[in-house]
Coordinates of C-alpha atoms in Angstrom, one line a residue:
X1 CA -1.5 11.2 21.3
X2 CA -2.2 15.3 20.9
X3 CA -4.6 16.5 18.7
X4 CA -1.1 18.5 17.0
X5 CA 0.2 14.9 17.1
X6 CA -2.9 13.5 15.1
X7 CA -2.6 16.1 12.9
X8 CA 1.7 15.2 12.0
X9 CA 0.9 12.0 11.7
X10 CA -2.0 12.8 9.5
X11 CA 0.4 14.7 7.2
X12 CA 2.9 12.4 7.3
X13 CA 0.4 9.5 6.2
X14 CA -1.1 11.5 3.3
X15 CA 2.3 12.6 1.7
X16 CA 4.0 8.8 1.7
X17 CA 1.1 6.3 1.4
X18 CA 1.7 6.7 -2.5
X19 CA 5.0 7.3 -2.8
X20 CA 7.7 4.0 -2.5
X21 CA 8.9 4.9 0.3
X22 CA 6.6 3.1 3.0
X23 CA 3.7 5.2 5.1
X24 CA 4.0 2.8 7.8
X25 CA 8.3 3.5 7.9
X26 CA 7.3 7.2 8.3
X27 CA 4.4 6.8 10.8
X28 CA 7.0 4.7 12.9
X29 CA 10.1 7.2 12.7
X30 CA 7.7 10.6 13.0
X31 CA 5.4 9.4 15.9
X32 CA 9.1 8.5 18.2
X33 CA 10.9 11.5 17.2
X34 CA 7.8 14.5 18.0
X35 CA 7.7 12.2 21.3
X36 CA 4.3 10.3 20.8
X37 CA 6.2 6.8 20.7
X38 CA 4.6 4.5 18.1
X39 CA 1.7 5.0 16.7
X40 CA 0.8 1.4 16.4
X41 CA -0.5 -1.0 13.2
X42 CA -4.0 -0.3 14.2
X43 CA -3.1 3.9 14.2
X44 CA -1.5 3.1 10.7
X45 CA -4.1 1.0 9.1
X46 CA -7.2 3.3 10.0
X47 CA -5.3 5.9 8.6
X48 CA -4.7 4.2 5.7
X49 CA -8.6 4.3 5.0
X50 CA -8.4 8.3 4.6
X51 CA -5.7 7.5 1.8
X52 CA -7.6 4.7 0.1
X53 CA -10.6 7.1 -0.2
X54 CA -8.5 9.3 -2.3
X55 CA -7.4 6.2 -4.6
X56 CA -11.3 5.1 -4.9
X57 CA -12.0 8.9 -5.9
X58 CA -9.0 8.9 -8.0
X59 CA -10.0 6.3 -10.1
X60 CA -13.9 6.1 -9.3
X61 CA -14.6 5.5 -13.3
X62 CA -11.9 3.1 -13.5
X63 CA -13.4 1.3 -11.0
X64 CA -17.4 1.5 -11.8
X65 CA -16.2 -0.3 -15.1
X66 CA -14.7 -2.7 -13.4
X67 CA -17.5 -3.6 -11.3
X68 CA -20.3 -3.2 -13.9
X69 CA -18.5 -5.5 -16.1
X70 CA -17.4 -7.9 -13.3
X71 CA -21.4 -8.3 -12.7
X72 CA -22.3 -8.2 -16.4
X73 CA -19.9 -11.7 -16.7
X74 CA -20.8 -12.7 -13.1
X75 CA -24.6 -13.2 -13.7
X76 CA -23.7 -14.5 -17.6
X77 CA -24.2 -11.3 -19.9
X78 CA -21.7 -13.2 -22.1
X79 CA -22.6 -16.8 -21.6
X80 CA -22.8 -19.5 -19.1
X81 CA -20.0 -20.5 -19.6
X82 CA -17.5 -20.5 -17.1
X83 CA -14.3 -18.6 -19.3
X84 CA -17.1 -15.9 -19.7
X85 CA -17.6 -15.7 -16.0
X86 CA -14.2 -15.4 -15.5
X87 CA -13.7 -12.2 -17.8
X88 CA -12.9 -13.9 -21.1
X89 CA -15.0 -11.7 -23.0
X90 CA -14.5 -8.3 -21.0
X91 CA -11.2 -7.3 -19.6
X92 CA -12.9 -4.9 -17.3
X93 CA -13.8 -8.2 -15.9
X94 CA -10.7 -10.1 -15.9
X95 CA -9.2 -7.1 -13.7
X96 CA -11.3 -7.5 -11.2
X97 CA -10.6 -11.3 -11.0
X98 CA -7.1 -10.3 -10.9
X99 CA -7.5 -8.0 -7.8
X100 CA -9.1 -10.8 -5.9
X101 CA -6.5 -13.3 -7.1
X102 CA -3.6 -10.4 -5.8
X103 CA -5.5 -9.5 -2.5
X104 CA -5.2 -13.3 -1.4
X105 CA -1.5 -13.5 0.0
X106 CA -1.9 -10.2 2.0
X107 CA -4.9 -11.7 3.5
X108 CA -3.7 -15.3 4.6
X109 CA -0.1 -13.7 5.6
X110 CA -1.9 -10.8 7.3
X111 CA -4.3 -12.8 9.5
X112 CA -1.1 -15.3 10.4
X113 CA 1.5 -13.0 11.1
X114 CA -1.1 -10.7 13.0
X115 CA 1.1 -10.6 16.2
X116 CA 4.5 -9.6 14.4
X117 CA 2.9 -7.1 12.5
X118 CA 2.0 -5.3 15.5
X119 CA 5.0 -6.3 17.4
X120 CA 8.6 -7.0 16.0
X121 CA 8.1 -5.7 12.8
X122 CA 7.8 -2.5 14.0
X123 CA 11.8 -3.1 15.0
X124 CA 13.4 0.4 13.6
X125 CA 16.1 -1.9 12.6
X126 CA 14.5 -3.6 10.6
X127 CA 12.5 -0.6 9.1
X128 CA 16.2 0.6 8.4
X129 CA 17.2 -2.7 6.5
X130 CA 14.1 -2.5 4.7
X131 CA 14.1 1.0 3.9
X132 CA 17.6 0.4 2.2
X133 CA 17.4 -2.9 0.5
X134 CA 14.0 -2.7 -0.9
X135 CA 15.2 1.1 -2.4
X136 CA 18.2 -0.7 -4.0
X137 CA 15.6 -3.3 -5.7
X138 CA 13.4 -0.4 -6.8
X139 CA 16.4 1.2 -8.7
X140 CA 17.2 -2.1 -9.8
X141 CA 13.9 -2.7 -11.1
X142 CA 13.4 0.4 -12.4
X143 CA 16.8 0.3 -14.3
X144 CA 16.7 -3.3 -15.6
X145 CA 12.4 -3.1 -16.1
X146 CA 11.5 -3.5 -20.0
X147 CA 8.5 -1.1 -19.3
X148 CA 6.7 -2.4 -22.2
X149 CA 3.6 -4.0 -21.4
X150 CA 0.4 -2.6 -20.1
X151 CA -2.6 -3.9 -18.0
X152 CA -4.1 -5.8 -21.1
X153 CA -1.4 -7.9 -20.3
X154 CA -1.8 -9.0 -16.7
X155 CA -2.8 -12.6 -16.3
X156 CA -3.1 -14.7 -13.2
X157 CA 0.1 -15.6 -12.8
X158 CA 1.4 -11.8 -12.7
X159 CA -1.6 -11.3 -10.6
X160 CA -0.4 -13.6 -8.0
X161 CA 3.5 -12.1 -8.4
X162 CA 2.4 -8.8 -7.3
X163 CA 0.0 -10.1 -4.7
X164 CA 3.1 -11.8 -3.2
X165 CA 4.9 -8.4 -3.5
X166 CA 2.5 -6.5 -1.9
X167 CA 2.4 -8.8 1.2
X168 CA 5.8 -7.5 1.8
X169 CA 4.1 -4.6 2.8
X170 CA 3.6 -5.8 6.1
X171 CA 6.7 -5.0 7.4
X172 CA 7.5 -1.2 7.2
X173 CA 10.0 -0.2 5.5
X174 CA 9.4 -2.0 2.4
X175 CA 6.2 0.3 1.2
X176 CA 3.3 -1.2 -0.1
X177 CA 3.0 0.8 -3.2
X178 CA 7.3 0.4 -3.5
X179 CA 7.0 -3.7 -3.6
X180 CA 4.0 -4.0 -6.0
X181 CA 5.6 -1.3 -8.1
X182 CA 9.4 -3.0 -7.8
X183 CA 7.3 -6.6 -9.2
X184 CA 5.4 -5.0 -12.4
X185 CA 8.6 -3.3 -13.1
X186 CA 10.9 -6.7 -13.0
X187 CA 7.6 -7.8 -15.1
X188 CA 7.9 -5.5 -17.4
X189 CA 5.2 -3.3 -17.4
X190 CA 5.2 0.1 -17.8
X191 CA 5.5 2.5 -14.8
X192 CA 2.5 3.7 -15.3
X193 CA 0.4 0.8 -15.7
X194 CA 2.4 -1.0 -12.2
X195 CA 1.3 2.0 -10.5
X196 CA -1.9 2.2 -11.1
X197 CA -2.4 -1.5 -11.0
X198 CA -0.5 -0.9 -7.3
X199 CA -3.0 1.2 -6.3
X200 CA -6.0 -0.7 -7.5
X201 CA -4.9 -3.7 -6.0
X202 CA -4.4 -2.0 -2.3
X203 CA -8.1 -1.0 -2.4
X204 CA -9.7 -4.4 -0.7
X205 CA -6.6 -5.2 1.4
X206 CA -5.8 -1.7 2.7
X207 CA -9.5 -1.0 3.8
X208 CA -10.4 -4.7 4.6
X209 CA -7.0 -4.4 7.3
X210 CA -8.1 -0.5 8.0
X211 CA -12.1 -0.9 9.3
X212 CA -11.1 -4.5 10.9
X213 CA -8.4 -2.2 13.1
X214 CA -11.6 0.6 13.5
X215 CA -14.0 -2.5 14.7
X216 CA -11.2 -3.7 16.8
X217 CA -10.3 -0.6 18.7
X218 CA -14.3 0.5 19.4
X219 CA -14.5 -3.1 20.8
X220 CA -13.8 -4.6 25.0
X221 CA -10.2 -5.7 23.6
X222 CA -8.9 -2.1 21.7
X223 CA -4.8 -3.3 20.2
X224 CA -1.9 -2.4 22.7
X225 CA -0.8 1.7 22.1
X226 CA -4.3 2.5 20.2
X227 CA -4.4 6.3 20.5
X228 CA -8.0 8.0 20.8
X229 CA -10.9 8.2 18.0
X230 CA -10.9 11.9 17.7
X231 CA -7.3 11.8 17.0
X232 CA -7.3 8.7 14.6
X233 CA -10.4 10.9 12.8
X234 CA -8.4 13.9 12.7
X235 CA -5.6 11.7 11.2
X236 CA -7.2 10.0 9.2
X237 CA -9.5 13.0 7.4
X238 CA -6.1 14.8 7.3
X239 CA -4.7 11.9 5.1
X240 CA -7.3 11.7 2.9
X241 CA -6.7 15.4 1.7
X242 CA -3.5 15.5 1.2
X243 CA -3.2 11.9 -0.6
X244 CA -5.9 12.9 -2.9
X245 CA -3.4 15.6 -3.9
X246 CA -0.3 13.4 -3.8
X247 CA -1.4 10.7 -5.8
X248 CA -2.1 13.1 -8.8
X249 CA 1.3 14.5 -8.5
X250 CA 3.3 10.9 -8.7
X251 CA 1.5 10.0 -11.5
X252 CA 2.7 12.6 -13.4
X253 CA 6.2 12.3 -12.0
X254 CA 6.5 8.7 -12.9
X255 CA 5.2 9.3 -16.9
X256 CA 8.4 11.1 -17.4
X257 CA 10.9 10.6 -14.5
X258 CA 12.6 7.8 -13.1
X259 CA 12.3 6.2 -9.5
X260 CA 15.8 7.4 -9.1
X261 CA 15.2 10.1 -6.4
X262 CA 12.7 7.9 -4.6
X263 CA 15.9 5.3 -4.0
X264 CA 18.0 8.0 -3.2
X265 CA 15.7 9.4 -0.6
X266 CA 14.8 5.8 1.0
X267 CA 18.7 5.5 1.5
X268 CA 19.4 8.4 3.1
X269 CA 16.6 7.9 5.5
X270 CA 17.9 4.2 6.4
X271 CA 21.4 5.8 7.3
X272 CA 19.8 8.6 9.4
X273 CA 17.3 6.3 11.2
X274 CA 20.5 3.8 11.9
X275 CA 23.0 6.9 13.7
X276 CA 19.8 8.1 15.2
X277 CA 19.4 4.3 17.1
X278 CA 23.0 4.1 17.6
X279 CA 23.0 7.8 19.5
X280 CA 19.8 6.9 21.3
X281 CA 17.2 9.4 19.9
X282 CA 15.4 6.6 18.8
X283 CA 14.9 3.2 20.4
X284 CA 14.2 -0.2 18.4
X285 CA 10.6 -0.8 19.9
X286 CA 9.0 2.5 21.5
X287 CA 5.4 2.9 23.5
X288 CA 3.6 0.0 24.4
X289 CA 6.6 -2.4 23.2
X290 CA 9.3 -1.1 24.5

């Protein structure tokens, strides 16, 4: 990979990580098409730490509450009790709980489906189907979604729900912030309050996967196709900025438009990545993989 390459993919990362229409989908198509083959998973998710900067200094008061009161219950501010460990008096708390509680299926399913992650899932046919189908739920979702409740209504089990949705994630294609938002929506909350609830939830997964990738690729055994540091820091710095900007912007959109546009978008980039594979610009598995 070029430092002009690093700088793309960079681009690319920042502008989609927040928007439902999968990072890793976009990473995939770009890096094959300007001729640098797949990026890889480990590319992707040490990206994905420039982006989940911007979230953490997007909602850096957001989440200093959350951790002050998460400690202030933890060491028994509000009684030794264990309800009052667990957030019963301080909601601040009970969030935090809840991101734990969410991060776990990503986790288990990320650690046991390491190989596929960075392997078949990275099929362009399946990026396609995904592209498409999860879209169509999205609109679904988005259509059908009471968009009444807010965060002082997440309990565990809703926790769990988007954790599960989030997992998706793993294969691009889906988008990570697409599935969470596509389960608070069919849940009923607001748009607002699944977004940012979709974005504080990515916070542990997104840079637990992204700086195990980093320690991975500075290690003897570096992931198949992983391209050089400078051009993974260049990325990644790149992402970073432009996210920061990006995530601002979608918040906004979303308080007064639909997803509509976001379904029609994802659709029109299955079709074009399927006659692209059928005219052989673009091959299923590229780099490494092929």
């Amino acid at each position: 990979m070029s430092a002009w390459e690093a700088i793309v993919l960079g681009l690319v990362q920042g502008l989609t990580e927040f928007l439902p229409i999968s990072s890793s989908a976009h990473l995939r198509i770009v890096g094959s098409l300007i001729g640098s083959g797949d990026p890889g998973a480990a590319f992707t998710a040490i990206t994905q730490i420039g982006t989940e900067t911007a979230v953490v200094l997007y909602y850096r008061r957001t989440i200093r509450d959350i951790l002050v009161d998460w400690w202030k219950a933890l060491r028994g501010d509000d009684g030794p009790d264990r309800a009052a460990r667990f957030g019963a008096h301080r909601q601040n708390a009970r969030m935090a709980w809840y991101i734990v509680l969410g991060s776990i299926p990503i986790v288990f399913l990320g650690l046991l489906l390491q190989d596929w992650i960075e392997t078949s899932f990275r099929n362009l046919w399946i990026t396609a189907t995904m592209l498409a189908v999860f879209g169509l739920l999205l609109g679904w979702a988005d259509k059908i979604g009471e968009r009444r409740r807010t965060l002082q209504e997440l309990t565990p089990r809703r926790a769990i729900a988007y954790g599960l949705a989030q997992s998706l994630a793993l294969v691009p294609g889906v988008s990570r912030s697409g599935g969470t938002i596509t389960a608070g929506l069919l849940m009923g909350f607001t748009r607002k309050a699944a977004a940012d609830y979709a974005f504080l939830l990515a916070i542990p997964a997104v840079m637990g996967s992204g700086f195990f990738q980093l320690f991975r690729s500075l290690g003897d055994n570096p992931p198949p196709n992983a391209p050089g540091g400078l051009e993974t820091l260049i990325a990644t710095i790149i992402a970073f900025a432009v996210g920061y900007v990006v995530i601002i912007g979608f918040l906004k959109l979303i308080s007064t438009h639909s997803y509509r546009g976001f379904v029609v978008y994802r659709l029109i980039l299955a079709v074009v990545v399927v006659i692209l594979l059928v005219v052989g610009v673009l091959t299923p598995l590229s780099g490494y993989f092929a």
